[in-house]
């Protein structure tokens, strides 16, 4: 019996070692843009002599346009080093308006000696056009080949003299193997160190939430100030919407602003933007105008406090309520580091996505605390944060409605069984106290809706919240919601900063009989999906993946996604968090330990309202903030983090082949992502 058990453990370890090595190979492949130049350096250089021949009578001209050497653009210093005879000219793309720098000549008999690599991809790129002429290419070995770009069917003639050289494949294989071994050794040592030193003694964490929030606020503020003053935050304080919000805050905070100016500004505000968006901008500029302190610095402090409050109090406190104990500091800081690695710019973003997410979760937390304790303070805070959440992001409207409906239904079911009300085992709340708390919550909810009521009144629209209407955004005949639902049906399933076009989603609209350019209503959008329901579900699934397939931690990046090591590694780290969450949800043994029914029910309700409606429209990463909080904080840091920290339960990762699941999952994520982005 013991021999069988020991043999089984050995098989588990061997299986995980093999998968860890495969995962190391997968990671090494992400470094391709660093490894390729390293491998290219092993190939020697050779010189080819290019000679422009006499003009053929059948040709319109006798020009040659060289635009690449060894697959790379040509620089002017490189051109100057070449040995030339006859007339040759370097034409820069910037000066001449070309897409590439070009070496140009039209003088018959002119020759140029060009150094090229002996790698399989080494050679020349020639532009073929109507005035192209013939030329000879002579290798150092004396082999001469004649080329005629004028007769080429394609617009580019690529000449690779060493196309049959397999050394490149060999060098790449050796380099990737060596790099994979280094990664494997590093990961193995990390596992050994973790097993030896990282362990819990099942003691209750002794940190206090106010101390944690204060420390996080200070550290985040310092980080933002250093980032702002040294490296610089791209496109900050903001372009587009973010810049507009900052400008509104500046205008409203002016000491000399008049009532007429306020009313005029309120009339010009978009109807679908609530006043909650402008609160941090207004406070920062208000203090700055009256103290001469930097408004940006004050804004950093405000946003740092909001982020610290969300990650240092709201989430740990919610975890404590649901699971009966605080998350350890190891779990808390793991979540903070991982989350803000993926979303660094959201620490100081001019938009309202982070604030809206924190307000939403805070409202739910204080709702729980209100029902547990019956304290009016928690009732007031819950009402306030629900109101601020909707004032900052009306996209949480359905989520708030679902939470409140669930809360009241659950409470009524408890009332039917007992004369006293309790959400937790230890909490007992009288009906009278519960009703009073609800009244207090409702009162503060409406109080914090009053600024929006005033804005709506100026616009001539009665209501508590920001509203959507025909012509609210770019179109004149449809609402913002209808426009957002129509854009994917035109094929553009995602928006800034990475726009992805999907033909299958665009075909849904065309099949339903609508022109691609026609502005359609919400009813017509639903009509499109009802006629091709399977295609619609496939489109929703694609957009769900796009939502979690984050490519940058910058809100307004200066560059779009390109297939380079930097972006591949960033995606891999994100996929590790995502696949780990999927592993914990799908694996029964792990799920039973780290996800209670309360966990799954709570987050199912929290996520359903804000996320599902977004999947019908155009996807932007900022819309998935609440989903990122779940899989980075709750699942990876709090759930998986506790597994890593628990030495006795850590064996589950080996028994359940976590490394194998992770390797396959990350590879599948990369496959889907590359299929969407590179086509």
XYZ file of C-alpha atoms in Angstrom:
679
model
C 0.000 0.000 0.000
C 2.764 2.436 0.991
C 4.811 1.424 -2.064
C 1.834 2.150 -4.343
C 1.272 5.526 -2.687
C 4.958 6.402 -2.952
C 5.012 5.384 -6.607
C 1.941 7.493 -7.285
C 3.569 10.542 -5.657
C 6.696 9.986 -7.773
C 4.575 9.848 -10.929
C 2.861 13.076 -9.895
C 6.221 14.780 -9.391
C 7.626 13.468 -12.685
C 4.510 14.562 -14.540
C 4.716 18.067 -13.057
C 8.438 18.344 -13.816
C 7.761 17.514 -17.473
C 4.944 20.063 -17.644
C 7.103 22.679 -15.918
C 9.777 22.168 -18.570
C 7.176 22.523 -21.344
C 5.897 25.684 -19.667
C 9.493 26.972 -19.547
C 9.744 26.407 -23.297
C 6.492 28.310 -23.777
C 7.880 31.225 -21.765
C 11.150 31.169 -23.710
C 9.215 31.518 -26.975
C 7.867 34.850 -25.709
C 11.410 36.270 -25.858
C 11.603 35.841 -29.640
C 12.147 39.537 -30.394
C 15.209 39.466 -28.104
C 16.492 36.054 -29.197
C 16.245 36.691 -32.961
C 18.876 39.494 -33.013
C 21.087 37.329 -30.784
C 20.859 34.400 -33.220
C 21.389 36.682 -36.236
C 24.696 37.788 -34.735
C 26.075 34.254 -35.274
C 25.779 34.563 -39.057
C 28.693 36.021 -40.964
C 28.345 38.859 -43.436
C 29.015 38.623 -47.147
C 29.068 41.303 -49.809
C 26.950 41.248 -52.946
C 27.565 43.525 -55.888
C 24.472 44.961 -57.553
C 24.951 46.403 -61.056
C 22.220 48.240 -62.968
C 22.114 47.040 -66.607
C 21.352 48.971 -69.761
C 17.735 50.016 -70.271
C 15.652 47.423 -72.085
C 13.618 48.728 -75.015
C 10.483 47.028 -73.638
C 10.827 48.825 -70.281
C 9.432 52.260 -69.471
C 12.387 53.165 -67.266
C 15.612 51.899 -65.768
C 15.225 52.545 -62.025
C 16.057 50.464 -58.991
C 14.521 50.977 -55.549
C 16.161 49.051 -52.680
C 14.064 49.415 -49.526
C 15.326 46.641 -47.218
C 18.553 44.858 -46.364
C 18.232 41.639 -44.339
C 14.550 42.434 -43.762
C 15.328 45.756 -42.047
C 14.907 49.373 -43.074
C 17.997 51.103 -44.458
C 19.614 53.934 -42.510
C 21.681 56.726 -44.045
C 24.913 55.748 -42.175
C 24.574 52.224 -43.607
C 24.243 53.656 -47.127
C 27.297 55.900 -46.688
C 29.502 52.915 -45.752
C 28.702 51.072 -48.995
C 31.204 51.018 -51.854
C 29.618 52.723 -54.871
C 30.339 53.452 -58.494
C 28.101 55.614 -60.630
C 25.113 57.555 -59.361
C 23.331 56.406 -56.207
C 20.949 58.370 -54.010
C 19.580 57.846 -50.500
C 15.944 58.933 -50.183
C 14.537 59.158 -46.668
C 10.900 58.245 -46.103
C 10.333 61.417 -44.105
C 11.675 63.756 -46.792
C 10.163 62.051 -49.840
C 6.905 60.856 -48.294
C 7.652 57.169 -48.890
C 6.642 54.332 -46.597
C 10.318 53.241 -46.397
C 13.789 54.687 -46.796
C 15.069 53.874 -50.293
C 18.397 53.533 -52.123
C 17.722 54.784 -55.645
C 19.490 54.868 -58.991
C 18.585 55.084 -62.695
C 22.083 55.280 -64.157
C 23.030 52.274 -66.297
C 26.279 50.625 -65.247
C 26.134 51.961 -61.691
C 27.162 49.377 -59.115
C 26.772 49.096 -55.361
C 28.416 46.672 -52.927
C 25.961 45.706 -50.187
C 26.821 43.686 -47.039
C 24.133 41.070 -46.298
C 23.743 38.294 -43.752
C 24.278 34.648 -44.690
C 21.134 33.694 -42.750
C 18.119 32.236 -44.612
C 16.357 35.605 -44.404
C 19.441 37.611 -45.384
C 19.187 39.501 -48.659
C 17.580 42.447 -50.389
C 14.077 43.833 -50.742
C 13.430 45.549 -54.097
C 10.332 47.595 -54.940
C 8.846 46.583 -58.281
C 7.136 49.332 -60.270
C 6.486 50.429 -63.853
C 9.868 52.197 -64.248
C 11.975 49.349 -62.827
C 15.032 48.205 -64.743
C 17.162 45.064 -64.918
C 20.174 44.407 -62.718
C 22.804 41.759 -61.986
C 23.583 40.497 -58.490
C 27.036 38.991 -57.941
C 27.990 37.010 -54.835
C 31.530 36.853 -53.453
C 31.813 33.343 -54.892
C 31.446 34.835 -58.371
C 27.899 33.606 -58.963
C 25.944 36.153 -61.005
C 22.143 36.207 -61.238
C 20.023 38.513 -63.380
C 16.787 40.037 -62.058
C 14.055 42.048 -63.756
C 11.623 43.677 -61.253
C 9.577 45.042 -64.167
C 8.349 41.535 -65.029
C 7.560 40.540 -61.430
C 3.872 39.977 -60.667
C 4.156 41.173 -57.067
C 5.065 44.689 -55.949
C 8.083 43.427 -53.980
C 11.030 41.345 -55.151
C 12.741 39.629 -52.225
C 16.155 38.187 -52.990
C 17.511 35.641 -50.469
C 20.736 34.041 -51.762
C 21.057 31.699 -48.752
C 17.480 30.418 -48.666
C 18.596 26.775 -48.175
C 20.757 27.467 -45.121
C 19.410 25.419 -42.166
C 21.883 26.822 -39.654
C 19.317 29.407 -38.526
C 16.901 26.697 -37.419
C 19.689 24.935 -35.523
C 20.875 28.138 -33.801
C 17.325 29.059 -32.799
C 16.623 25.577 -31.418
C 19.797 25.617 -29.305
C 19.122 29.147 -28.038
C 15.510 28.452 -27.087
C 16.540 25.202 -25.392
C 19.217 26.984 -23.371
C 16.855 29.787 -22.424
C 14.128 27.288 -21.487
C 16.590 25.460 -19.225
C 17.458 28.738 -17.470
C 13.757 29.506 -16.954
C 13.153 25.936 -15.750
C 15.975 26.210 -13.205
C 14.659 29.576 -12.011
C 11.087 28.274 -11.638
C 12.288 25.090 -9.921
C 14.351 27.083 -7.420
C 11.347 29.342 -6.815
C 9.193 26.292 -6.040
C 11.851 24.881 -3.695
C 12.219 28.205 -1.855
C 8.433 28.528 -1.636
C 8.110 25.037 -0.148
C 10.850 25.740 2.379
C 10.103 29.264 3.534
C 6.551 30.230 2.531
C 4.111 28.654 4.944
C 1.340 29.715 7.254
C 0.779 28.835 10.877
C -2.985 29.422 10.560
C -2.745 32.492 12.776
C -5.257 35.296 12.487
C -3.653 38.272 10.671
C -3.123 41.172 13.078
C -3.072 44.127 10.697
C -5.692 46.863 11.016
C -7.571 48.174 8.002
C -7.028 51.923 8.687
C -3.272 51.371 8.979
C -3.253 49.374 5.742
C -5.266 51.995 3.836
C -3.039 54.799 5.125
C 0.173 52.956 4.176
C -1.176 52.120 0.718
C -2.311 55.713 0.125
C 1.132 57.082 0.958
C 3.021 54.468 -1.083
C 0.725 54.812 -4.129
C 0.985 58.615 -4.021
C 4.784 58.458 -3.862
C 4.840 55.981 -6.756
C 2.599 58.197 -8.900
C 4.676 61.316 -8.191
C 7.919 59.523 -9.083
C 6.345 58.083 -12.245
C 4.978 61.494 -13.239
C 8.250 63.378 -12.640
C 10.738 60.812 -13.984
C 9.453 58.519 -16.724
C 6.284 60.476 -17.415
C 2.726 59.139 -17.703
C 1.697 58.817 -21.384
C -0.895 61.363 -22.565
C -1.465 62.738 -19.073
C -3.445 64.469 -17.588
C -5.511 63.239 -20.471
C -6.648 63.390 -24.047
C -10.137 62.684 -25.300
C -12.710 62.016 -22.564
C -10.164 62.165 -19.726
C -8.891 65.553 -20.793
C -12.467 66.807 -21.028
C -13.276 65.650 -17.488
C -10.184 67.434 -16.158
C -11.175 70.636 -17.960
C -14.691 70.498 -16.472
C -13.168 70.109 -13.002
C -10.898 73.100 -13.612
C -13.776 75.314 -14.746
C -16.117 74.346 -11.889
C -13.386 74.900 -9.280
C -12.566 78.448 -10.358
C -13.088 80.949 -7.492
C -14.677 83.494 -9.822
C -17.122 81.178 -11.585
C -20.679 82.530 -11.825
C -24.031 80.792 -11.580
C -24.667 81.487 -15.271
C -21.366 79.809 -16.229
C -22.245 76.760 -14.121
C -25.641 76.451 -15.808
C -24.102 76.858 -19.259
C -21.493 74.192 -18.464
C -24.180 71.808 -17.169
C -26.150 72.253 -20.397
C -23.066 71.350 -22.447
C -22.244 68.209 -20.442
C -23.071 64.902 -22.171
C -26.421 63.629 -20.894
C -25.007 60.145 -20.268
C -22.191 61.335 -17.960
C -23.081 61.647 -14.279
C -21.654 64.233 -11.921
C -19.674 61.559 -10.061
C -17.098 61.510 -12.857
C -16.020 65.071 -12.085
C -15.807 64.864 -8.269
C -12.054 64.008 -7.985
C -11.146 66.547 -10.696
C -13.209 69.254 -8.995
C -11.759 68.602 -5.522
C -8.168 68.573 -6.826
C -8.569 71.844 -8.723
C -10.637 73.473 -5.954
C -7.860 72.918 -3.400
C -5.184 73.875 -5.924
C -6.786 77.231 -6.764
C -6.936 78.157 -3.089
C -3.587 76.790 -1.878
C -1.322 76.914 -4.973
C -0.553 73.211 -4.485
C -0.256 71.234 -7.721
C -3.688 70.040 -8.834
C -2.124 66.909 -10.332
C -0.440 66.103 -7.014
C -3.731 66.494 -5.140
C -5.462 64.318 -7.732
C -2.798 61.649 -7.162
C -3.576 61.677 -3.426
C -7.337 61.407 -4.067
C -7.000 58.516 -6.515
C -4.403 56.792 -4.334
C -6.843 56.936 -1.416
C -9.709 55.580 -3.565
C -7.523 52.700 -4.784
C -6.153 52.052 -1.283
C -9.663 52.111 0.169
C -10.836 49.579 -2.423
C -7.880 47.205 -2.223
C -6.881 47.715 1.410
C -10.311 47.784 3.054
C -13.307 46.964 0.843
C -12.030 43.724 -0.705
C -10.283 42.295 2.404
C -13.287 43.211 4.578
C -15.684 41.596 2.112
C -13.516 38.472 2.106
C -13.579 38.459 5.910
C -17.396 38.659 5.973
C -17.871 35.846 3.457
C -15.111 33.513 4.703
C -14.981 34.342 8.405
C -11.336 35.480 8.528
C -9.129 38.208 7.139
C -6.931 37.463 4.129
C -3.270 37.396 5.103
C -0.982 40.299 4.280
C 0.759 38.001 1.793
C -2.537 37.585 -0.078
C -3.453 41.277 0.163
C -0.127 42.511 -1.199
C -0.051 39.781 -3.852
C -3.395 41.052 -5.114
C -2.310 44.695 -5.037
C 0.974 44.036 -6.864
C -0.636 41.807 -9.511
C -3.645 44.055 -10.079
C -1.704 47.280 -10.404
C 0.871 45.595 -12.616
C -1.933 44.929 -15.093
C -3.669 48.279 -14.534
C -0.927 50.689 -13.455
C -2.450 53.700 -15.194
C -5.792 53.219 -13.425
C -4.098 54.435 -10.246
C -4.376 57.948 -11.664
C -6.714 57.597 -14.648
C -8.822 60.662 -15.466
C -11.799 58.427 -16.216
C -14.283 57.092 -13.685
C -13.763 53.349 -14.116
C -11.709 52.756 -10.975
C -13.888 55.041 -8.849
C -17.087 53.433 -10.135
C -15.769 49.941 -9.376
C -14.666 50.874 -5.837
C -17.980 52.642 -5.111
C -19.924 49.611 -6.373
C -18.031 47.137 -4.186
C -18.080 49.496 -1.184
C -21.865 49.849 -1.463
C -22.248 46.054 -1.433
C -19.862 45.705 1.518
C -21.713 48.267 3.638
C -25.025 46.671 2.655
C -23.749 43.415 4.178
C -22.468 45.205 7.268
C -25.794 47.016 7.643
C -27.728 43.768 7.597
C -25.239 42.103 9.919
C -25.141 44.840 12.544
C -28.099 47.123 11.864
C -25.877 50.184 12.283
C -27.241 53.304 10.632
C -23.719 54.417 9.686
C -23.335 51.402 7.403
C -26.804 52.023 5.972
C -25.872 55.636 5.186
C -22.560 54.605 3.605
C -24.249 51.926 1.506
C -26.822 54.377 0.179
C -24.132 56.987 -0.474
C -21.869 54.600 -2.397
C -24.727 53.128 -4.451
C -25.626 56.675 -5.490
C -22.010 57.675 -6.216
C -21.492 54.469 -8.175
C -24.357 55.347 -10.530
C -23.250 58.986 -10.659
C -19.802 57.839 -11.806
C -20.774 54.929 -14.087
C -24.402 54.382 -15.099
C -23.282 51.046 -16.588
C -23.590 49.646 -13.032
C -27.344 50.351 -13.046
C -28.395 46.764 -13.800
C -25.864 45.443 -11.288
C -27.191 47.716 -8.541
C -30.774 46.691 -9.322
C -29.892 42.980 -9.176
C -28.002 43.394 -5.886
C -30.890 45.270 -4.253
C -33.519 42.840 -5.566
C -31.496 39.895 -4.270
C -31.033 41.659 -0.939
C -34.753 42.320 -0.441
C -35.850 38.871 -1.646
C -33.329 37.197 0.647
C -34.454 39.357 3.561
C -38.134 38.578 2.946
C -37.409 34.848 2.799
C -35.647 35.077 6.150
C -38.559 37.100 7.553
C -40.959 34.361 6.526
C -39.036 31.905 8.687
C -38.050 34.071 11.632
C -39.257 37.099 13.496
C -35.692 38.352 13.477
C -33.432 38.962 10.511
C -29.877 37.739 9.995
C -27.556 37.513 6.998
C -24.780 35.786 8.957
C -24.868 33.224 11.731
C -23.867 35.647 14.463
C -25.922 38.629 13.333
C -29.446 39.076 14.679
C -31.381 42.093 13.546
C -34.930 43.043 14.551
C -37.466 43.872 11.845
C -37.924 47.387 13.203
C -34.197 48.067 13.162
C -33.892 46.601 9.673
C -36.681 48.800 8.281
C -35.141 51.874 9.918
C -31.769 51.047 8.365
C -33.403 50.681 4.932
C -34.984 54.119 5.327
C -31.608 55.634 6.246
C -29.974 53.943 3.249
C -32.685 55.234 0.919
C -32.438 58.741 2.354
C -28.695 59.000 1.751
C -29.101 57.426 -1.677
C -31.491 60.207 -2.712
C -29.409 62.936 -1.037
C -26.401 62.041 -3.166
C -28.611 61.948 -6.266
C -29.558 65.629 -5.779
C -26.592 67.112 -7.725
C -27.578 65.000 -10.737
C -31.215 66.019 -10.289
C -30.124 69.677 -10.496
C -28.057 69.027 -13.638
C -30.941 67.165 -15.267
C -33.313 69.977 -14.302
C -31.075 72.502 -16.102
C -31.230 70.258 -19.168
C -35.015 70.039 -18.853
C -35.049 66.334 -18.005
C -36.553 65.082 -14.720
C -34.688 62.161 -13.175
C -32.224 60.936 -10.568
C -29.485 59.698 -12.897
C -27.596 60.604 -16.046
C -29.654 59.552 -19.049
C -29.320 58.442 -22.653
C -31.227 60.020 -25.513
C -31.270 60.241 -29.314
C -28.207 62.092 -30.548
C -26.466 61.787 -27.174
C -23.121 60.955 -28.773
C -22.008 60.831 -32.419
C -25.216 59.852 -34.195
C -28.340 62.000 -34.441
C -31.032 59.342 -34.696
C -29.945 56.760 -32.108
C -28.953 56.751 -28.449
C -25.453 56.006 -27.159
C -26.638 52.561 -26.045
C -28.065 51.821 -29.494
C -24.929 53.113 -31.176
C -22.756 50.955 -28.919
C -24.816 47.884 -29.831
C -24.652 48.727 -33.553
C -20.864 49.177 -33.784
C -20.043 45.435 -33.289
C -22.655 44.571 -35.936
C -20.558 46.663 -38.317
C -17.640 44.381 -37.427
C -15.772 46.521 -34.903
C -16.149 44.366 -31.797
C -13.626 46.303 -29.697
C -12.744 49.960 -29.261
C -9.777 52.083 -28.216
C -6.935 51.380 -27.729
C -7.040 48.129 -29.760
C -9.650 47.928 -32.514
C -10.476 44.395 -33.673
C -12.600 43.739 -36.756
C -14.669 40.540 -36.858
C -16.260 39.556 -40.175
C -18.595 36.954 -38.687
C -20.198 39.516 -36.350
C -20.550 42.012 -39.209
C -22.285 39.335 -41.301
C -25.048 38.998 -38.665
C -26.323 42.472 -39.558
C -26.031 41.936 -43.303
C -27.883 38.608 -43.108
C -30.742 40.324 -41.251
C -31.191 42.620 -44.259
C -29.654 45.846 -42.927
C -27.008 47.856 -44.709
C -23.678 47.979 -42.916
C -23.757 51.783 -42.689
C -27.372 52.051 -41.477
C -27.876 53.319 -37.935
C -30.134 50.783 -36.250
C -32.111 50.851 -33.019
C -31.762 48.471 -30.083
C -34.821 46.536 -31.281
C -33.205 46.105 -34.692
C -29.926 44.989 -33.095
C -31.791 42.340 -31.120
C -33.603 41.385 -34.332
C -30.218 40.729 -35.965
C -29.128 38.401 -33.167
C -32.494 36.615 -33.063
C -32.106 35.659 -36.724
C -28.657 34.130 -36.135
C -28.598 33.185 -32.426
C -25.589 30.848 -32.611
C -23.538 33.508 -34.379
C -24.647 35.972 -31.703
C -23.502 33.677 -28.886
C -20.176 33.152 -30.661
C -19.771 36.927 -30.934
C -20.483 37.345 -27.207
C -17.919 34.634 -26.388
C -15.290 36.373 -28.532
C -15.974 39.697 -26.862
C -15.733 38.099 -23.421
C -12.244 36.876 -24.305
C -11.295 40.282 -25.739
C -12.464 41.847 -22.469
C -9.975 39.813 -20.421
C -7.224 39.816 -23.068
C -5.523 42.970 -21.787
C -2.500 44.106 -23.802
C -1.214 47.135 -21.899
C -1.378 48.714 -18.448
C -1.556 52.225 -19.938
C -4.994 53.813 -20.350
C -3.959 56.070 -23.256
C -0.909 54.331 -24.792
C 1.388 56.026 -27.296
C 1.696 52.839 -29.322
C -0.658 50.116 -30.469
C -0.115 46.407 -29.886
C 2.677 44.831 -31.908
C 3.935 41.222 -31.782
C 7.005 41.815 -29.595
C 8.415 40.269 -26.429
C 7.091 43.092 -24.238
C 3.471 42.462 -25.206
C 3.780 38.661 -25.256
C 5.148 38.603 -21.704
C 2.475 41.008 -20.486
C -0.222 38.789 -22.013
C 1.359 35.659 -20.536
C 1.246 37.104 -17.011
C -2.405 38.070 -17.496
C -3.193 34.588 -18.847
C -1.556 33.004 -15.776
C -4.010 34.878 -13.538
C -6.931 34.025 -15.825
C -6.117 30.327 -16.328
C -5.407 29.880 -12.605
C -8.889 31.234 -11.859
C -10.429 28.832 -14.377
C -8.456 25.961 -12.807
C -9.761 26.831 -9.340
C -13.347 27.044 -10.598
C -13.289 23.829 -12.653
C -11.305 21.592 -10.294
C -13.741 20.198 -7.718
C -11.184 19.551 -4.972
C -9.734 23.042 -5.166
C -13.118 24.718 -5.607
C -14.578 23.062 -2.515
C -11.683 24.286 -0.385
C -11.342 27.861 -1.590
C -14.725 28.789 -3.041
C -17.721 28.494 -0.756
C -21.267 28.637 -2.099
C -21.434 32.146 -0.687
C -18.346 33.099 -2.718
C -19.754 31.844 -6.000
C -23.241 33.238 -5.358
C -21.906 36.627 -4.303
C -19.613 37.074 -7.287
C -22.129 35.622 -9.717
C -24.555 38.367 -8.664
C -21.870 41.071 -8.540
C -20.519 40.284 -12.015
C -23.719 39.484 -13.912
C -25.232 42.968 -13.986
C -22.191 45.069 -14.961
C -20.563 42.588 -17.379
C -23.287 40.832 -19.396
C -24.843 43.986 -20.957
C -21.378 45.168 -22.018
C -20.912 42.005 -24.101
C -23.718 43.061 -26.432
C -21.908 46.265 -27.384
C -18.403 47.330 -28.327
C -15.763 46.119 -25.882
C -13.215 48.315 -24.120
C -10.925 46.912 -21.434
C -11.934 49.514 -18.875
C -15.469 48.072 -18.921
C -14.244 44.844 -17.340
C -12.808 46.413 -14.183
C -15.081 44.470 -11.828
C -14.228 41.200 -13.624
C -10.491 41.872 -13.273
C -10.988 42.462 -9.553
C -12.579 39.028 -9.278
C -9.972 36.949 -11.076
C -6.867 38.857 -9.948
C -7.825 39.661 -6.348
C -10.472 37.239 -5.185
C -9.517 34.119 -7.128
C -5.766 34.440 -7.721
C -4.486 36.467 -4.744
C -6.978 35.495 -2.023
C -7.833 31.975 -3.211
C -4.727 30.697 -4.975
C -2.548 32.816 -2.687
C -3.893 31.006 0.366
C -3.174 27.688 -1.361
C 0.440 28.697 -1.991
C 0.731 29.908 1.599
C -0.649 26.665 3.066
C 2.098 24.035 3.072
C -0.264 21.131 3.768
C -2.679 21.910 0.942
C 0.015 22.893 -1.552
C 0.303 19.242 -2.580
C -3.036 19.683 -4.384
C -1.236 21.597 -7.132
C 0.884 18.532 -7.816
C -1.909 15.976 -7.480
C -4.284 17.931 -9.725
C -1.586 18.737 -12.336
C -1.935 22.509 -12.073
C 1.205 23.130 -14.158
C -0.156 21.018 -17.021
C -3.491 22.831 -16.932
C -1.701 26.187 -16.802
C 0.580 25.359 -19.742
C -2.245 24.219 -22.008
C -4.494 27.087 -20.903
C -1.883 29.795 -21.524
C -1.104 28.305 -24.945
C -4.804 28.263 -25.884
C -5.165 31.891 -24.768
C -2.198 32.921 -26.912
C -3.643 30.993 -29.862
C -7.041 32.699 -29.634
C -5.476 36.110 -29.075
C -3.093 35.861 -32.037
C -5.944 34.641 -34.242
C -7.876 37.794 -33.355
C -5.036 40.312 -33.531
C -2.861 39.064 -36.410
C -5.057 38.672 -39.488
